[in-house]
Coordinates of C-alpha atoms and ligand atoms in Angstrom, one line a residue:
X180 CA 131.8 102.3 75.2
X181 CA 133.3 105.5 76.6
X182 CA 131.2 108.5 77.3
X183 CA 132.6 111.9 78.6
X184 CA 135.7 110.1 79.9
X185 CA 133.7 107.4 81.7
X186 CA 134.2 103.7 80.7
X187 CA 130.9 101.9 80.4
X188 CA 132.5 98.4 79.8
X189 CA 132.4 96.7 83.2
X190 CA 130.3 99.6 84.5
X191 CA 128.4 97.4 87.0
X192 CA 131.6 96.1 88.4
X193 CA 133.0 99.6 89.0
X194 CA 129.8 101.4 90.1
X195 CA 129.1 101.7 92.9
X196 CA 132.5 101.4 94.6
X197 CA 133.0 99.4 97.8
X198 CA 131.5 102.2 99.9
X199 CA 128.5 102.6 97.7
X200 CA 129.6 105.7 95.7
X201 CA 128.8 106.5 92.1
X202 CA 131.5 109.2 91.6
X203 CA 130.8 111.5 94.5
X204 CA 127.1 110.5 94.9
X205 CA 125.7 107.8 97.1
X206 CA 127.4 106.5 100.3
X207 CA 125.7 106.0 103.6
X208 CA 125.1 109.0 106.0
X209 CA 123.4 107.2 108.9
X210 CA 123.9 106.4 112.6
X211 CA 126.4 103.7 113.7
X212 CA 123.6 101.3 114.6
X213 CA 122.0 101.6 111.2
X214 CA 125.4 101.4 109.5
X215 CA 125.9 98.0 111.1
X216 CA 122.6 96.9 109.9
X217 CA 123.3 98.1 106.4
X218 CA 126.7 96.4 106.4
X219 CA 125.1 93.1 107.4
X220 CA 122.6 93.5 104.4
X221 CA 125.5 94.3 102.0
X222 CA 127.5 91.3 103.1
X223 CA 124.5 89.0 102.8
X224 CA 123.5 90.4 99.4
X225 CA 127.0 89.9 98.0
X226 CA 127.0 86.3 99.2
X227 CA 123.4 85.3 98.4
X228 CA 123.1 87.0 95.0
X229 CA 125.8 84.7 93.7
X230 CA 124.2 81.5 95.0
X231 CA 122.5 79.4 92.3
X232 CA 119.7 78.5 94.8
X233 CA 118.8 82.2 95.2
X234 CA 119.1 83.0 91.5
X235 CA 117.1 79.9 90.6
X236 CA 114.3 80.8 93.1
X237 CA 114.2 84.4 91.9
X238 CA 113.9 83.3 88.3
X239 CA 111.1 80.9 89.1
X240 CA 109.2 83.6 91.0
X241 CA 109.5 86.0 88.1
X242 CA 108.2 83.5 85.6
X243 CA 105.6 81.7 87.6
X244 CA 104.3 84.4 90.0
X245 CA 105.0 87.8 88.5
X246 CA 104.3 86.9 84.9
X247 CA 107.7 87.8 83.4
X248 CA 109.0 88.4 80.9
X249 CA 106.6 91.2 80.3
X250 CA 106.2 92.0 76.6
X251 CA 107.5 94.9 74.5
X252 CA 104.6 96.3 72.4
X253 CA 104.9 98.3 69.2
X254 CA 102.6 101.3 69.2
X255 CA 101.4 101.3 65.7
X256 CA 98.5 103.8 65.8
X257 CA 100.4 106.2 68.0
X258 CA 103.5 106.1 65.7
X259 CA 101.2 106.6 62.6
X260 CA 99.5 109.5 64.3
X261 CA 102.8 111.3 64.7
X262 CA 103.4 110.4 61.1
X263 CA 107.1 111.2 60.5
X264 CA 108.3 107.6 60.5
X265 CA 109.5 107.4 64.1
X266 CA 108.5 104.1 65.6
X267 CA 107.4 104.0 69.3
X268 CA 107.5 100.9 71.5
X269 CA 106.7 100.3 75.2
X270 CA 108.1 97.8 77.7
X271 CA 105.0 96.6 79.5
X272 CA 105.7 96.7 83.2
X273 CA 102.0 97.5 83.6
X274 CA 101.5 93.8 83.0
X275 CA 103.7 92.8 85.9
X276 CA 101.7 91.3 88.9
X277 CA 100.2 94.1 91.0
X278 CA 100.4 96.4 88.0
X279 CA 103.9 98.0 88.1
X280 CA 107.6 97.5 88.2
X281 CA 107.8 97.8 92.0
X282 CA 107.3 94.1 92.6
X283 CA 110.6 93.4 90.7
X284 CA 112.7 94.7 93.6
X285 CA 110.2 93.9 96.4
X286 CA 110.3 90.2 95.6
X287 CA 114.1 90.4 95.5
X288 CA 114.3 92.2 98.8
X289 CA 111.9 89.9 100.7
X290 CA 113.6 86.8 99.2
X291 CA 116.9 88.2 100.6
X292 CA 115.2 88.8 104.0
X293 CA 114.1 85.2 104.0
X294 CA 117.6 83.9 103.2
X295 CA 118.9 86.1 106.0
X296 CA 116.5 84.5 108.4
X297 CA 114.5 87.7 109.1
X298 CA 111.0 87.4 110.5
X299 CA 109.6 90.7 109.5
X300 CA 109.9 93.4 106.8
X301 CA 109.4 97.1 107.5
X302 CA 108.7 99.8 104.9
X303 CA 107.1 103.2 104.5
X304 CA 104.7 104.2 101.8
X305 CA 103.3 107.5 100.6
X306 CA 100.7 106.8 97.8
X307 CA 100.6 103.2 98.9
X308 CA 102.1 101.5 95.8
X309 CA 105.3 100.5 97.5
X310 CA 103.3 99.3 100.6
X311 CA 101.1 97.1 98.4
X312 CA 104.1 95.6 96.6
X313 CA 105.8 94.9 99.9
X314 CA 102.6 93.4 101.4
X315 CA 102.3 91.2 98.4
X316 CA 105.9 89.9 98.7
X317 CA 105.6 89.4 102.4
X318 CA 102.4 87.4 101.9
X319 CA 104.1 85.3 99.3
X320 CA 107.0 84.4 101.6
X321 CA 105.1 84.3 104.8
X322 CA 106.9 87.1 106.6
X323 CA 105.3 89.7 108.9
X324 CA 105.0 93.1 107.3
X325 CA 104.8 96.5 109.0
X326 CA 104.0 99.4 106.6
X327 CA 104.4 102.9 108.0
X328 CA 102.1 105.5 106.6
X329 CA 101.1 109.1 107.5
X330 CA 97.5 109.6 108.6
X331 CA 97.0 112.1 105.8
X332 CA 98.0 109.5 103.2
X333 CA 96.0 106.8 104.9
X334 CA 92.8 108.9 104.3
X335 CA 93.8 109.8 100.8
X336 CA 94.8 106.3 99.7
X337 CA 91.9 104.2 101.1
X338 CA 91.9 101.5 98.4
X339 CA 95.7 100.8 98.8
X340 CA 95.3 100.7 102.6
X341 CA 92.5 98.1 102.1
X342 CA 94.7 96.1 99.8
X343 CA 97.6 96.0 102.3
X344 CA 95.3 94.9 105.1
X345 CA 93.7 92.2 102.9
X346 CA 97.2 90.9 102.1
X347 CA 97.8 90.6 105.9
X348 CA 100.1 93.6 106.4
X349 CA 100.0 95.8 109.5
X350 CA 99.5 99.4 108.5
X351 CA 101.1 101.6 111.2
X352 CA 99.6 105.1 111.3
X353 CA 102.1 108.0 111.7
X354 CA 100.6 111.2 113.2
X355 CA 103.8 113.3 113.7
X356 CA 104.3 116.6 111.9
X357 CA 102.6 116.9 108.5
X358 CA 101.7 113.1 108.8
X359 CA 102.8 112.3 105.2
X360 CA 105.7 110.4 103.6
X361 CA 108.6 112.2 105.3
X362 CA 107.3 111.4 108.8
X363 CA 106.5 107.8 107.7
X364 CA 110.2 107.4 106.6
X365 CA 111.4 108.7 110.0
X366 CA 109.1 106.4 111.9
X367 CA 110.0 103.4 109.8
X368 CA 113.8 104.1 110.3
X369 CA 113.3 104.5 114.0
X370 CA 111.4 101.2 114.3
X371 CA 114.0 99.5 112.3
X372 CA 117.0 100.7 114.3
X373 CA 115.3 99.2 117.4
X374 CA 114.7 95.9 115.8
X375 CA 117.2 95.3 113.1
X376 CA 118.2 91.8 114.3
X377 CA 114.8 90.3 113.4
X378 CA 113.7 92.5 110.5
X379 CA 114.8 94.2 107.4
X380 CA 113.9 97.7 106.1
X381 CA 113.0 97.5 102.5
X382 CA 113.5 100.8 100.6
X383 CA 111.1 101.4 97.7
X384 CA 113.5 102.8 95.0
X385 CA 117.1 103.3 94.1
X386 CA 117.5 105.8 97.0
X387 CA 118.6 105.6 100.7
X388 CA 122.0 104.4 102.1
X389 CA 124.2 101.8 100.4
X390 CA 123.5 99.0 99.5
X391 CA 119.9 99.9 98.5
X392 CA 120.5 102.0 95.4
X393 CA 122.7 99.1 94.1
X394 CA 120.4 96.3 95.2
X395 CA 117.3 97.8 93.8
X396 CA 119.0 98.6 90.5
X397 CA 120.2 95.0 90.3
X398 CA 116.8 93.6 90.9
X399 CA 115.2 96.0 88.4
X400 CA 117.8 95.4 85.7
X401 CA 115.7 92.5 84.5
X402 CA 113.5 95.2 82.8
X403 CA 116.4 96.5 80.7
X404 CA 117.9 93.1 79.9
X405 CA 114.6 91.7 78.8
X406 CA 113.7 94.8 76.8
X407 CA 117.0 94.9 74.9
X408 CA 116.7 91.3 73.9
X409 CA 113.0 91.6 72.9
X410 CA 113.6 94.8 70.9
X411 CA 116.5 93.2 69.1
X412 CA 114.5 90.2 68.2
X413 CA 111.5 92.3 67.1
X414 CA 113.3 94.8 64.9
X415 CA 116.9 93.4 64.4
X416 CA 118.3 96.6 65.8
X417 CA 118.7 98.5 69.0
X418 CA 116.3 101.4 69.7
X419 CA 117.8 104.9 68.9
X420 CA 116.4 106.2 72.2
X421 CA 115.2 104.9 75.5
X422 CA 112.9 106.9 77.8
X423 CA 111.7 106.4 81.5
X424 CA 110.2 108.5 84.2
X425 CA 112.2 109.3 87.3
X426 CA 110.8 109.6 90.8
X427 CA 113.4 107.9 93.0
X428 CA 114.5 106.3 89.8
X429 CA 114.0 102.5 90.1
X430 CA 112.1 101.8 86.9
X431 CA 114.5 104.1 85.0
X432 CA 117.6 102.5 86.4
X433 CA 116.1 99.1 85.5
X434 CA 115.5 100.1 81.9
X435 CA 118.8 102.1 81.5
X436 CA 120.9 99.2 82.9
X437 CA 120.2 97.3 79.7
X438 CA 121.5 100.1 77.4
X439 CA 124.3 102.1 79.2
X440 CA 127.0 100.5 77.1
X441 CA 125.2 100.8 73.8
X442 CA 125.1 103.6 71.3
X443 CA 121.6 104.5 72.4
X444 CA 120.4 107.9 73.7
X445 CA 119.0 107.7 77.1
X446 CA 116.4 110.1 78.6
X447 CA 115.1 110.3 82.2
X448 CA 111.9 112.3 82.6
X449 CA 111.2 114.3 85.8
X450 CA 107.9 115.9 86.8
X451 CA 107.6 119.6 86.1
X452 CA 104.2 119.7 87.8
X453 CA 102.6 123.1 87.6
X454 CA 105.9 124.9 86.6
X455 CA 109.5 125.7 87.5
X456 CA 108.9 127.6 90.7
X457 CA 110.1 125.7 93.9
X458 CA 107.2 123.9 95.4
X459 CA 105.4 123.5 92.1
X460 CA 107.4 120.6 90.8
X461 CA 109.6 117.6 91.8
X462 CA 112.4 117.9 89.1
X463 CA 115.3 117.5 91.5
X464 CA 118.0 116.8 88.9
X465 CA 117.0 119.7 86.7
X466 CA 116.6 122.3 89.5
X467 CA 118.3 120.8 92.5
X468 CA 121.8 121.0 94.1
X469 CA 124.1 118.6 95.7
X470 CA 123.2 117.5 99.3
X471 CA 122.5 114.7 101.8
X472 CA 119.1 113.5 102.7
X473 CA 117.6 110.1 103.8
X474 CA 121.1 108.7 104.2
X475 CA 122.7 109.4 100.8
X476 CA 124.4 112.1 98.9
X477 CA 122.7 113.2 95.6
X478 CA 121.1 116.1 93.9
X479 CA 118.1 117.5 95.8
X480 CA 115.6 120.3 96.1
X481 CA 116.2 122.3 99.2
X482 CA 114.3 125.0 101.1
X483 CA 116.0 128.2 102.4
X484 CA 117.3 126.2 105.4
X485 CA 118.9 123.5 103.3
X486 CA 116.3 121.0 104.3
X487 CA 114.3 118.9 101.7
X488 CA 111.9 121.3 100.0
X489 CA 108.2 120.7 99.6
X490 CA 107.6 119.2 96.2
X491 CA 104.6 118.6 94.0
X492 CA 103.6 116.4 91.0
X493 CA 100.2 115.2 89.7
X494 CA 101.9 111.7 90.0
X495 CA 102.3 110.8 93.7
X496 CA 104.9 108.2 92.8
X497 CA 107.2 110.9 91.4
X498 CA 106.7 113.3 94.3
X499 CA 110.2 113.1 95.9
X500 CA 112.7 115.9 96.5
X501 CA 115.7 114.0 95.3
X502 CA 116.7 111.1 93.0
X503 CA 118.9 108.1 93.4
X504 CA 122.6 108.8 93.5
X505 CA 123.3 106.8 90.3
X506 CA 121.0 109.2 88.4
X507 CA 122.9 112.2 89.8
X508 CA 126.1 110.5 88.5
X509 CA 124.7 109.7 85.1
X510 CA 123.3 113.2 84.9
X511 CA 126.6 115.0 85.8
X512 CA 128.6 112.6 83.6
X513 CA 126.3 113.4 80.7
X514 CA 125.5 109.7 79.8
X515 CA 121.8 110.2 80.5
X516 CA 119.9 113.4 79.6
X517 CA 117.3 114.4 82.1
X518 CA 114.4 116.6 81.0
X519 CA 110.9 117.5 82.4
X520 CA 107.2 117.1 81.5
X521 CA 104.4 119.1 83.0
X522 CA 101.1 117.9 84.5
X523 CA 99.2 119.1 81.5
X524 CA 101.4 117.3 79.0
X525 CA 101.1 114.2 81.2
X526 CA 97.3 114.2 81.2
X527 CA 97.2 114.6 77.4
X528 CA 99.6 111.6 77.0
X529 CA 97.4 109.5 79.5
X530 CA 94.4 109.9 77.2
X531 CA 96.4 109.6 73.9
X532 CA 97.9 106.2 74.8
X533 CA 94.5 105.0 76.2
X534 CA 92.6 106.1 73.0
X535 CA 95.1 105.1 70.4
X536 CA 96.5 101.9 71.9
X537 CA 94.0 100.5 74.4
X538 CA 96.6 100.8 77.2
X539 CA 95.7 103.0 80.3
X540 CA 99.1 104.1 81.7
X541 CA 99.9 105.0 85.3
X542 CA 100.1 108.8 85.7
X543 CA 103.8 108.4 86.5
X544 CA 104.4 106.4 83.3
X545 CA 102.4 109.0 81.3
X546 CA 105.3 111.4 81.9
X547 CA 107.6 109.0 79.9
X548 CA 104.9 108.6 77.2
X549 CA 104.5 112.3 76.9
X550 CA 108.3 112.7 76.5
X551 CA 108.5 109.9 74.0
X552 CA 105.9 111.6 71.8
X553 CA 107.7 115.0 72.1
X554 CA 111.0 113.3 71.2
X555 CA 109.5 111.5 68.3
X556 CA 108.4 114.8 66.8
X557 CA 111.9 116.2 67.2
X558 CA 113.8 113.2 66.0
X559 CA 112.0 112.8 62.7
X560 CA 113.3 109.3 62.2
X561 CA 114.4 106.2 64.2
X562 CA 112.8 104.3 67.1
X563 CA 112.1 105.0 70.7
X564 CA 111.5 102.5 73.5
X565 CA 109.5 103.8 76.5
X566 CA 109.3 102.1 79.9
X567 CA 105.6 101.8 80.8
X568 CA 106.3 101.5 84.5
X569 CA 102.7 100.8 85.6
X570 CA 99.0 100.6 84.7
X571 CA 96.6 103.5 85.3
X572 CA 93.7 101.9 87.0
X573 CA 94.7 103.5 90.3
X574 CA 94.6 107.0 88.7
X575 CA 91.3 106.9 86.8
X576 CA 88.9 108.3 89.4
X577 CA 91.3 111.1 90.2
X578 CA 91.9 112.1 86.6
X579 CA 88.2 112.1 85.7
X580 CA 87.3 114.1 88.8
X581 CA 90.1 116.7 88.3
X582 CA 90.4 116.9 84.5
X583 CA 87.2 115.3 83.1
X584 CA 87.4 113.3 79.9
X585 CA 89.7 114.9 77.3
Ligands
PLP891 C1 106.4 104.3 92.2 C2 106.3 104.4 90.8 C3 107.1 105.2 90.0 C4 108.3 106.0 90.5 O1 109.3 105.2 91.2 P1 110.7 105.0 90.5 O2 111.5 104.5 91.6 O3 111.2 106.4 90.1 O4 110.6 104.1 89.4 C5 106.9 105.2 88.6 N1 105.9 104.5 88.0 C6 105.0 103.8 88.8 C7 103.9 103.1 88.1 C8 105.2 103.7 90.2 O5 104.3 103.0 90.9

């Protein structure tokens, strides 16, 4: 299928190119040392991902450890409450082990580390979700695990810090600067560049230098492939629209991968937070401009000096000043439409899905649910498949304290 001049047959063969570019976005803007380390990972990935032993092991893990395939659920009461005939469905990544889609790429990354003979995995974490998924994967494979985390986040995310420690990970406190995610990324990169022979740095989304945006997408594509098959067998048709929330963009790329070459409208949902003023949101594709950060070229939110701007969202997992390069490409090519949802609309959707369907969604995923509901009202007919990237247990205390019961 062709879209705005871009051929989507063989899309995954052509994108990214050999240097990790999706059009002009992507690449690797890093030091020579780190570039060597990334080249080694790229070469290993291209060899290993074709080996039947690796594929077989990953399949077994997904089925017997993660609980895949996760189901697609029809949202009957929510669809009826909208009442115009539009049918809403969700892909249940909340039922994946550890409660979100993140384990899909973490298990793949750590399995790759094992095949490469690495002893240790390194990662950074903000809210702690990526750290918990990494610690889980490292425990499963018996690798050492260092998670870099700012001291401010360590205080804020005590339950996730406890989880990582119980799982045997070493939580490394970062006290530089504002002591949050950005400083943790810098510290993790520095530790990695000193020790890249024995360890691997596992990035938590479709961001960072090549090959991570590609690898993480490939590991997440199981979501879209499963969902497409499940939706077809449930309804006999493809959905008219597919919706996912976009932070770095891994759950969205996983879902979208299944539908890029289909006549399906695709929507990525960014957090509008408190509003469109810089500093009040994290809607990088909607309000950002082209630029390089964290080793890749994409569309990002910048401050007056051109550095990554401070961002805000009620969902800490969406709180990132850029998005993966492939999203920048799909945005500028027009294949995917990116739109925004505010904190307030998100909280409403969180309660709506909980009350009408008995599913408590993650606050990140609630952005996608809110957009799905909005879109259903506009469409008037057809079907919408929403990626429910995670469960909301982690968010309940915060929501009740800040918003009360709605
Ligand atoms: C981390 C997280 C996200 C955001 O990350 P993406 O890479 O954009 O998918 C979304 N939903 C949940 C539940 C998360 O934990």
